Short mmCIF file of C-alpha atoms and ligand atoms in Angstrom, two decimals:
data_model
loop_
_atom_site.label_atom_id
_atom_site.label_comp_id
_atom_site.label_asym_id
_atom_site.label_seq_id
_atom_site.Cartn_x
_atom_site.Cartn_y
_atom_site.Cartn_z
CA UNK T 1 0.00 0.00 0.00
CA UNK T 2 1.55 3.24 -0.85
CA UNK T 3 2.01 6.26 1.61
CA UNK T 4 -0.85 8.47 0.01
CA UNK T 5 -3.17 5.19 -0.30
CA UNK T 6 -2.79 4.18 3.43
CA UNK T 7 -3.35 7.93 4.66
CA UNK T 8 -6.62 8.46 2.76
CA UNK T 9 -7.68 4.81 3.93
CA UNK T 10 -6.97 5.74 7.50
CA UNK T 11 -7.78 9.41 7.65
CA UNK T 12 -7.47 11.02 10.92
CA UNK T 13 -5.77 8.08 12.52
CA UNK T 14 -2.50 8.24 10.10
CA UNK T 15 0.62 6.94 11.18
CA UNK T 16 2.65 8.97 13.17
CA UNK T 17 5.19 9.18 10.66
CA UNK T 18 2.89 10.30 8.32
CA UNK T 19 1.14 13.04 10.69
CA UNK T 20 4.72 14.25 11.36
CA UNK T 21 4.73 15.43 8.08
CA UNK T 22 2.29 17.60 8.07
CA UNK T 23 2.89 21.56 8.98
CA UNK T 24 1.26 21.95 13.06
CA UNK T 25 -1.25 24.38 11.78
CA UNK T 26 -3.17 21.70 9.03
CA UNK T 27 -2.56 18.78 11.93
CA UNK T 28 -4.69 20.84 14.12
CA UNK T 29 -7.36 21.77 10.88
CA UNK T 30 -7.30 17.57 10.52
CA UNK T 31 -7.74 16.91 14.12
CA UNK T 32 -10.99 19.54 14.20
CA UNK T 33 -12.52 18.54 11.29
CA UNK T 34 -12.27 14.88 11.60
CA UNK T 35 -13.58 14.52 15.29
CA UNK T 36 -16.93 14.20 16.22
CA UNK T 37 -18.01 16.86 17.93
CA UNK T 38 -20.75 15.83 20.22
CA UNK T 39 -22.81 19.39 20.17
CA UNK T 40 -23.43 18.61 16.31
CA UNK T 41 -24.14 15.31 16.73
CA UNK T 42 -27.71 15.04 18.22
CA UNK T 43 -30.66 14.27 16.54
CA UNK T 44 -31.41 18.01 15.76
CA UNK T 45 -29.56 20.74 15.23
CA UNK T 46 -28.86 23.29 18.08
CA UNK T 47 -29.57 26.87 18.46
CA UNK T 48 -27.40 29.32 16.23
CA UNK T 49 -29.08 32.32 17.45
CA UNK T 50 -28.31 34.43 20.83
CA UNK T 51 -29.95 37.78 21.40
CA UNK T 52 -26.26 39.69 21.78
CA UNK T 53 -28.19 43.16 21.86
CA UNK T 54 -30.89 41.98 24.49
CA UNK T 55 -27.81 40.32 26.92
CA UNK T 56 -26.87 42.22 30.17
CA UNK T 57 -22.80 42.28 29.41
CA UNK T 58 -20.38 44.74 31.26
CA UNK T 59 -21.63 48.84 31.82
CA UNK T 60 -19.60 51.70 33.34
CA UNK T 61 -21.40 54.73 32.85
CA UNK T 62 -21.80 55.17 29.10
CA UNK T 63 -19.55 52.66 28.20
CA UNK T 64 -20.46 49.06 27.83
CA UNK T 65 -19.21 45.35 26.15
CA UNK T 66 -21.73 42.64 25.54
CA UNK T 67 -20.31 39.32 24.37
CA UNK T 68 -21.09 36.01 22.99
CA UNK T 69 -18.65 33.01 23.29
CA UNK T 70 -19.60 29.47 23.65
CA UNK T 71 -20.90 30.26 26.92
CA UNK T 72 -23.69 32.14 25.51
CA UNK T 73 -23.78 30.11 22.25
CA UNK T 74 -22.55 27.10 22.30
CA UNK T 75 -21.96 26.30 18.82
CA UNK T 76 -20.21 29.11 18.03
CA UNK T 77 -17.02 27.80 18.95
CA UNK T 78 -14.67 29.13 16.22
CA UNK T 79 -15.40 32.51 16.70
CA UNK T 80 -16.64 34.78 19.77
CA UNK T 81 -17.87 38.37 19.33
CA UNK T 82 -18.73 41.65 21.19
CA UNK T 83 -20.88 44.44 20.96
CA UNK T 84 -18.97 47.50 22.58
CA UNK T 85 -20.62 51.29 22.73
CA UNK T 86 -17.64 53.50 24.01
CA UNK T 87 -19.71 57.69 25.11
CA UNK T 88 -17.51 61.00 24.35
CA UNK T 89 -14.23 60.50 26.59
CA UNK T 90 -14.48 57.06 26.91
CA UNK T 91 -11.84 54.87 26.09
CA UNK T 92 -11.52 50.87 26.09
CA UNK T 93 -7.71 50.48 28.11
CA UNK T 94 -4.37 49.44 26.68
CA UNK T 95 -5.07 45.69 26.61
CA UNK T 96 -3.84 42.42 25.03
CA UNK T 97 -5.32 38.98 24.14
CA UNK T 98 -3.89 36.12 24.24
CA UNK T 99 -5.27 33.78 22.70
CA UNK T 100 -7.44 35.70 19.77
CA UNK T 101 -6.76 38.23 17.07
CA UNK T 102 -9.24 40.64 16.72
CA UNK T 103 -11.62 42.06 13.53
CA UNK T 104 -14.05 45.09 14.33
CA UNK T 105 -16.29 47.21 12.22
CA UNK T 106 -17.66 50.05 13.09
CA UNK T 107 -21.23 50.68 13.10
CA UNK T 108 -21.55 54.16 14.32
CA UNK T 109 -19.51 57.41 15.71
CA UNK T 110 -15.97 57.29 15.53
CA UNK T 111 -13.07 56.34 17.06
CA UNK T 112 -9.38 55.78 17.89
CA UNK T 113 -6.68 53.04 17.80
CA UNK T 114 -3.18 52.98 18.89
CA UNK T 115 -1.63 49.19 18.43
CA UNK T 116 1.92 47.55 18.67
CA UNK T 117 3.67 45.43 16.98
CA UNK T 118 6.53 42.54 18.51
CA UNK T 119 9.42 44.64 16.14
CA UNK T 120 8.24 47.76 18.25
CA UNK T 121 6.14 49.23 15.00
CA UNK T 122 3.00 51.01 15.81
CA UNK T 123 0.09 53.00 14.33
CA UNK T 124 -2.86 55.16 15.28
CA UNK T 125 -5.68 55.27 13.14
CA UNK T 126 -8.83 56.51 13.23
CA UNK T 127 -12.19 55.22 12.28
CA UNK T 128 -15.47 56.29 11.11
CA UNK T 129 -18.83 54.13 10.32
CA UNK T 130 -17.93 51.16 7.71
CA UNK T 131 -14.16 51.02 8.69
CA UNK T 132 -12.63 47.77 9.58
CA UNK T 133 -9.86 47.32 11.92
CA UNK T 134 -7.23 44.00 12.71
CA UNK T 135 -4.98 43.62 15.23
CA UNK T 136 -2.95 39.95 14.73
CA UNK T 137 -3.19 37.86 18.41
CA UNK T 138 -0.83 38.91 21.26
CA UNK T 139 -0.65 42.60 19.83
CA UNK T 140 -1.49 45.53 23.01
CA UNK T 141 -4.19 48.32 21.49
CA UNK T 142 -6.56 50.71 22.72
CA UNK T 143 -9.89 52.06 21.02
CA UNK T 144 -10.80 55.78 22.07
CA UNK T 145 -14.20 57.32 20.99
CA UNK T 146 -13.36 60.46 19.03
CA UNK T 147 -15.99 63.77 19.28
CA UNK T 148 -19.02 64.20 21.38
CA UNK T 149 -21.20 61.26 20.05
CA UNK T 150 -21.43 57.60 21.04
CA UNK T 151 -19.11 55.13 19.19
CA UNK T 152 -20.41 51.37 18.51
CA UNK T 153 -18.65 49.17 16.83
CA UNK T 154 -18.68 44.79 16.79
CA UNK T 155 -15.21 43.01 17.69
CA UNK T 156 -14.90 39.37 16.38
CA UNK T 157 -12.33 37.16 18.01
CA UNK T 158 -10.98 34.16 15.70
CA UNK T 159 -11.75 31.87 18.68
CA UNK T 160 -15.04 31.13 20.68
CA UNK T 161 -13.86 30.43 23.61
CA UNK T 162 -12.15 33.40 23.60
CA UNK T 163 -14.26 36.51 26.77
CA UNK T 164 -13.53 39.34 25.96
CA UNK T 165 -13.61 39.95 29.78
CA UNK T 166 -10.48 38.03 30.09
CA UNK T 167 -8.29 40.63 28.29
CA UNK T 168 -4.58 41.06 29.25
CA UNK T 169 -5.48 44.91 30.33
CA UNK T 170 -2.47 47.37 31.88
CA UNK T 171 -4.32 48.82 35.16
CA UNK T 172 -4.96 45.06 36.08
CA UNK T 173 -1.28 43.81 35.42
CA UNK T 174 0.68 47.10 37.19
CA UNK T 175 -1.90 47.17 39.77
CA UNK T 176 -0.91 43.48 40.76
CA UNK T 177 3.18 44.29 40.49
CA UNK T 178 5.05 45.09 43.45
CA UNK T 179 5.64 48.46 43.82
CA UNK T 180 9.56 48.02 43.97
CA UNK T 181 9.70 46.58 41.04
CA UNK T 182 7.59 49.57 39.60
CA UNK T 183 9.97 51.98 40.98
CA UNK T 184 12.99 49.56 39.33
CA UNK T 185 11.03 49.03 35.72
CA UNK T 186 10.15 52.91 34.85
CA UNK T 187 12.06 54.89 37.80
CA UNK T 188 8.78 57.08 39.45
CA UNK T 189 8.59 56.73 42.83
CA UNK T 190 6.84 54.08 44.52
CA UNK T 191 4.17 57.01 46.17
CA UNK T 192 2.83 57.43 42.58
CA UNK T 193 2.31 53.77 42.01
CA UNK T 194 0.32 53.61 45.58
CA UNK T 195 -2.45 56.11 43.60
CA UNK T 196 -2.55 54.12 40.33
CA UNK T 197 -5.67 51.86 39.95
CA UNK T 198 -5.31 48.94 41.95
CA UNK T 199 -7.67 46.66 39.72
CA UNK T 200 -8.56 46.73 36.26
CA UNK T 201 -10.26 50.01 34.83
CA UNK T 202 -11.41 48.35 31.65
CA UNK T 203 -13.09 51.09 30.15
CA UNK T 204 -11.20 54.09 31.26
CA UNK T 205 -12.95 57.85 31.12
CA UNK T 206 -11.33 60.99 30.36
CA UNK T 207 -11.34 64.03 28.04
CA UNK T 208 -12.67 64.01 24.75
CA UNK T 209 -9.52 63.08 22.96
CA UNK T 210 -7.75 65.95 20.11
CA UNK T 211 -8.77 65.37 16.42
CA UNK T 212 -5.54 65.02 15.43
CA UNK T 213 -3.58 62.28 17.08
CA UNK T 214 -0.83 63.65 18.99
CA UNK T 215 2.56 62.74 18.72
CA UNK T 216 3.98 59.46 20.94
CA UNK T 217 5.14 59.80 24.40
CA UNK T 218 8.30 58.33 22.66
CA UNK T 219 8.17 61.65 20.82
CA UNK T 220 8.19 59.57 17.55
CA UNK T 221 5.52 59.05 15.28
CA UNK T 222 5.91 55.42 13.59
CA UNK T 223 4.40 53.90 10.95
CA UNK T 224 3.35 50.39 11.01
CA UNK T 225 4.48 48.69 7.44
CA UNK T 226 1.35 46.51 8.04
CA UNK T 227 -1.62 48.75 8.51
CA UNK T 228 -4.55 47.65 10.54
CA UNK T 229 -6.93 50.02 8.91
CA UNK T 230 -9.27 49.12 5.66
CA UNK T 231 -12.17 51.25 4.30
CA UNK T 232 -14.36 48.95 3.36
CA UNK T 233 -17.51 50.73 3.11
CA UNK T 234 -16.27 53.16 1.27
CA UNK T 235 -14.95 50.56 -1.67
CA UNK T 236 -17.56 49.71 -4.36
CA UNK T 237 -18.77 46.30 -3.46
CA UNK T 238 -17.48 43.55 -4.84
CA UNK T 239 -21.04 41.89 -5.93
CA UNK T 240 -23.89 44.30 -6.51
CA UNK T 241 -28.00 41.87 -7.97
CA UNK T 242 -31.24 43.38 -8.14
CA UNK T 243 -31.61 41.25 -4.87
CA UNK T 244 -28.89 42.94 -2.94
CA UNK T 245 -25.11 43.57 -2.74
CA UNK T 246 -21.77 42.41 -0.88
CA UNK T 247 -18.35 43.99 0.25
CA UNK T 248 -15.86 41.42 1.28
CA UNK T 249 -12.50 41.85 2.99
CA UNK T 250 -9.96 38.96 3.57
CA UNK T 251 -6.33 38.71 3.37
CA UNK T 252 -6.04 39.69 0.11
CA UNK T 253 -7.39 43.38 0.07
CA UNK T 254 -6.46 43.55 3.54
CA UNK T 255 -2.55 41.65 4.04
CA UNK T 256 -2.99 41.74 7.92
CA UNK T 257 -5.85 40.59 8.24
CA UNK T 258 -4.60 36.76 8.07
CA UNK T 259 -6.80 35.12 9.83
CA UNK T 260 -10.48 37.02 9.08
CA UNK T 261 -12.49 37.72 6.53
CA UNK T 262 -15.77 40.20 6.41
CA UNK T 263 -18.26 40.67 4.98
CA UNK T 264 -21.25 42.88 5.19
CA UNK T 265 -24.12 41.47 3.14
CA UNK T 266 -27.00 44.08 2.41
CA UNK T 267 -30.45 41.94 1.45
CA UNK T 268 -33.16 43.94 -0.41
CA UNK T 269 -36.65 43.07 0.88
CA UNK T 270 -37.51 39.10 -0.44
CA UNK T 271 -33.86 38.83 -1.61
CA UNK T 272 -32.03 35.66 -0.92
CA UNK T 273 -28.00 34.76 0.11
CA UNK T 274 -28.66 31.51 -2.08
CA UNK T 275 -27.73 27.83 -0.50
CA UNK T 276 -24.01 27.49 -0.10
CA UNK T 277 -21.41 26.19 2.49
CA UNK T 278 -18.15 27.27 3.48
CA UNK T 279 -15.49 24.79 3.08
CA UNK T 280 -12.85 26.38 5.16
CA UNK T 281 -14.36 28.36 8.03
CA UNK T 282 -17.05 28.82 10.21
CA UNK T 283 -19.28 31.79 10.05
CA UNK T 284 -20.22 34.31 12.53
CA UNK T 285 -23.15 36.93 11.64
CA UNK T 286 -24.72 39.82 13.74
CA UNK T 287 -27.38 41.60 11.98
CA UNK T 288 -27.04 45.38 11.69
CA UNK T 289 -30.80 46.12 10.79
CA UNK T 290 -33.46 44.11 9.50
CA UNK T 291 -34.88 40.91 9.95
CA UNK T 292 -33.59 37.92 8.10
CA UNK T 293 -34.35 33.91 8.20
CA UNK T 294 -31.21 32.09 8.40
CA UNK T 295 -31.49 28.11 7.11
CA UNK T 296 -28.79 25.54 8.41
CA UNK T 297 -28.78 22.11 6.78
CA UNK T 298 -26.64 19.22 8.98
CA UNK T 299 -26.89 15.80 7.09
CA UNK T 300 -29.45 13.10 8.52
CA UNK T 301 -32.58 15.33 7.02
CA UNK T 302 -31.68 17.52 10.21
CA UNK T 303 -32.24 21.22 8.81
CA UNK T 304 -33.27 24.68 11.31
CA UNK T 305 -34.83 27.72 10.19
CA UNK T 306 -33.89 30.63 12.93
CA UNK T 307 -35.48 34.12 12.44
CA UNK T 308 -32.49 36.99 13.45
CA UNK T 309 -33.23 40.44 13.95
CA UNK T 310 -31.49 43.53 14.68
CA UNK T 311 -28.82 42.83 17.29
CA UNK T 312 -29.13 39.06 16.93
CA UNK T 313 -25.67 37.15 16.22
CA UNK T 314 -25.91 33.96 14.37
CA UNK T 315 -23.33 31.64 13.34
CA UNK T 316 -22.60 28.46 10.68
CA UNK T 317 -20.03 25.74 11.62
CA UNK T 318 -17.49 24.83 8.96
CA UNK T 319 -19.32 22.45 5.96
CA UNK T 320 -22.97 23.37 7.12
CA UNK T 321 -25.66 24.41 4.23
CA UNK T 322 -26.92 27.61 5.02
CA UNK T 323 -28.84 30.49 3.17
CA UNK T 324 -30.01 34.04 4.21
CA UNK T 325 -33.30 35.44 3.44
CA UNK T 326 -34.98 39.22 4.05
CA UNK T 327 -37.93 38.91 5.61
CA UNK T 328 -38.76 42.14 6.38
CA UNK T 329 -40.13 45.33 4.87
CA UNK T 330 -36.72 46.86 5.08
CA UNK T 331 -33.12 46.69 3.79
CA UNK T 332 -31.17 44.24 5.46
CA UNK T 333 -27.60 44.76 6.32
CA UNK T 334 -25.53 41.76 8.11
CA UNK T 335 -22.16 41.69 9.22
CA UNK T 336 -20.40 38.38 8.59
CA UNK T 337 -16.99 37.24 9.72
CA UNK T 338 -15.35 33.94 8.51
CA UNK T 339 -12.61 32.51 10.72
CA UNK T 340 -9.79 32.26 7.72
CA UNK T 341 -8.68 35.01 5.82
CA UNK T 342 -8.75 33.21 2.22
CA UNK T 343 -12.40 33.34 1.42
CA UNK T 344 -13.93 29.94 -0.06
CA UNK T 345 -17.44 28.87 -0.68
CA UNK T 346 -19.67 26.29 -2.74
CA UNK T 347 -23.10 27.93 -4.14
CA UNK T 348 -25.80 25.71 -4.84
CA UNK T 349 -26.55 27.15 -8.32
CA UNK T 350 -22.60 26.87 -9.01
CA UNK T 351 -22.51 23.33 -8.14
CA UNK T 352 -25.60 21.75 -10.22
CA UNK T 353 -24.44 24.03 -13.12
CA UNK T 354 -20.92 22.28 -12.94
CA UNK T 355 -22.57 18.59 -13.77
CA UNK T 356 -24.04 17.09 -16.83
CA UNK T 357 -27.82 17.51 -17.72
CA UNK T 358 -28.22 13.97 -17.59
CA UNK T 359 -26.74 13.38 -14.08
CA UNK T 360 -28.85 15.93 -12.66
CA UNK T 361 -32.33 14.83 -14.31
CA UNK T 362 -31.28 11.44 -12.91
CA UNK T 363 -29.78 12.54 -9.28
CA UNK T 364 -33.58 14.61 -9.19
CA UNK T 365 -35.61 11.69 -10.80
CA UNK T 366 -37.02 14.38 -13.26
CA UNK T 367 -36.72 15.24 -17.35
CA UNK T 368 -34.74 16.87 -19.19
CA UNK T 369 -36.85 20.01 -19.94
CA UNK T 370 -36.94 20.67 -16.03
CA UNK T 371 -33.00 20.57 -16.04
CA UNK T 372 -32.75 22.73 -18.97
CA UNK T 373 -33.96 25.75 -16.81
CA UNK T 374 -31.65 25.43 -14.08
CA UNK T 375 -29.78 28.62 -13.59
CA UNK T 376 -26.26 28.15 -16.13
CA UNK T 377 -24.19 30.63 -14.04
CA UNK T 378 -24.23 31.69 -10.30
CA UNK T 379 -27.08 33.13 -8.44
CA UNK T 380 -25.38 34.38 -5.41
CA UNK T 381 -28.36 36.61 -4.54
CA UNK T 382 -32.14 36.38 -5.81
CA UNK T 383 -34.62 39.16 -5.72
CA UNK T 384 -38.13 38.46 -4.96
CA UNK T 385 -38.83 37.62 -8.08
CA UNK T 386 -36.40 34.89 -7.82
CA UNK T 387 -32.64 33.90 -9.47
CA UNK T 388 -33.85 36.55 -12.45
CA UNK T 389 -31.27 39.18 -12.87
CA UNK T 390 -28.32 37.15 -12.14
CA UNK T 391 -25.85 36.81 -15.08
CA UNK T 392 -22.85 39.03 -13.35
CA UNK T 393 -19.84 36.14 -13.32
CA UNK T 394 -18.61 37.47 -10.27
CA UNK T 395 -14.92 37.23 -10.30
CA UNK T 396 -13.72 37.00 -6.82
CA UNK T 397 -12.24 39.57 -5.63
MN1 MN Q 401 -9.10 44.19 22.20
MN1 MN Q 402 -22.25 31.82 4.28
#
């Protein structure tokens, strides 16, 4: 038996000699993928919806972070998220994670980011509604709401088990240092270390911060090579139907952002995401506005309808069908982030188009002149009146 033979034949439970081969990273992909996972294994699908909007979460004054993690939602186990509203002054403290890298979009108001980088490189940007940011795992930031308006914007962590309330945040770490080491590390007296905050701040609240970012206490201004700022609101989208339109940003548009990609899918009302799965990532949705009935399809005739509206997260493991329908009177705008920065997916119409007439007359047990009006090129998203309209090849982008 050759190497390749005995591999496939065995699958997950390859020699040893034949796992060491493969790069850590893929092992771990194998080892995932290939185990049953007892939440997904019941007789019926579980819940992919959570109320994120309607949850209690963390508030200090104006300020507040409401999360969902598999605590919440239990399948959502690739990817966690948080809802965050910083008021005028209000700033979420110098922090770190780790153990996730982390994708926002901002919904509304504006706001600041200073980040570093391991080689010491670091940026401040600031953001306005539609902006994305990405800051790679391990990496210490800050996010400061700029002007006198409320600033909301959704994180997404690239791990579900990842709480946002478990941050690596500075106030917490100095306030749990000896003081003589203080007074050793950055030479103030230990008298100004007794005032500092003795537990973590979190959010921290001060003055409204200038509109143009100062200069660094380093008295340097450096530019990271890697930015963590895209516009992607402001970009045409990349797929634009009668039945609505989508802007998508992975690794490609966006070099940083290696381990995300996001979308924001708008949904005219009637119009349909069509049937697809995602090959290479699980997907994690929070509805902007509207009202929109997800489908999930999980083998063993076990499929789940869940209506989502504003506020709502939702989310799609690896593999599992899934489409997105409007429902409501209004347009419906979704944020969706994929844990993998290389975007893949299968669409339904793609799939039946790329097989023989006879195959699928036979695989449908119907004739030929029913096959004939399949749809011959993608439908990515219907209108109301159905696949009509499509025709736009869609290169990926
Ligand atoms: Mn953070
Ligand atoms: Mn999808």
């Amino acid at each position: 038996m050759s190497d390749t033979t005995r591999r496939g034949f065995l699958g997950a439970a390859a020699t040893a000699a034949g796992l060491a081969a493969i790069p850590t990273a893929a092992r771990a992909d194998i080892g995932a993928v290939n185990k049953p996972d007892p939440l997904l294994d019941g007789e019926d699908l579980p819940t992919f919806r959570f109320a994120l909007e309607e949850s209690e979460g963390k508030v200090i004054g104006g300020n507040s972070a409401r999360e969902a993690t598999v605590k919440q939602l239990p399948i959502s186990k690739g990817l966690a998220g948080v809802s965050m509203r910083l008021e005028p002054g209000g700033m979420r403290e110098l922090h770190w994670h780790a153990t996730a890298a982390e994708w926002a979009y901002v919904i509304e108001g504006r706001c600041r980011t200073t980040v570093i980088a391991p080689g010491g490189d670091s940026e401040t940007n600031d953001f306005e509604p539609g902006d994305i940011w990405y800051f790679p795992r391990g990496h210490g930031h800050s996010i400061q709401a700029l002007g006198d308006k409320l600033c909301h914007f959704v994180l997404v962590f690239d791990n579900g088990y990842f709480s946002e309330f478990g941050t690596f945040s500075v106030t917490d770490w100095i306030g749990h240092t000896p003081k003589s080491l203080l007074v050793k590390n950055l030479g103030l007296p230990e008298a100004v270390f007794a005032k500092f905050p003795k537990e973590e701040v979190y959010f921290a609240r001060g003055k409204v911060p200038p509109e143009e970012p100062a200069s660094l206490h380093q008295g340097k201004l450096r530019t990271s090579p890697d930015t963590h700022k895209f516009r992607m609101i402001a970009q045409e989208p990349n797929s634009t139907h009668k039945g609505g339109r989508e802007w998508r940003v992975g690794q490609n548009r966006f070099p940083i952002s290696k381990t995300i990609t996001g979308v924001i899918l708008e949904l005219e009302p009637g119009g349909l995401r069509e049937l697809h799965w995602h090959p290479n990532a699980d997907e994690w949705q929070y509805i902007i506005r509207g009202k929109v009935d997800v489908t999930m399809f999980g083998s063993h005739g076990r499929h789940r309808i869940e209506t989502l509206t504003k506020g709502d997260v939702g989310y799609i493991p690896t593999g599992y069908g899934h489409s997105v329908e409007n429902k409501g009177e209004e347009t419906a705008r979704l944020l969706i982030a994929f844990n993998n920065g290389h975007y893949e997916a299968i669409d339904l119409s793609v799939w039946l188009a790329s097989n023989p007439d006879y195959l699928l007359r036979d695989n449908f047990e119907t004739t030929d002149a029913v096959v004939k009006e399949l749809p011959k090129q993608r439908v990515f998203i219907a209108s109301k009146d159905g696949p009509g309209g499509r025709g736009e090849p869609n290169p990926p982008r």
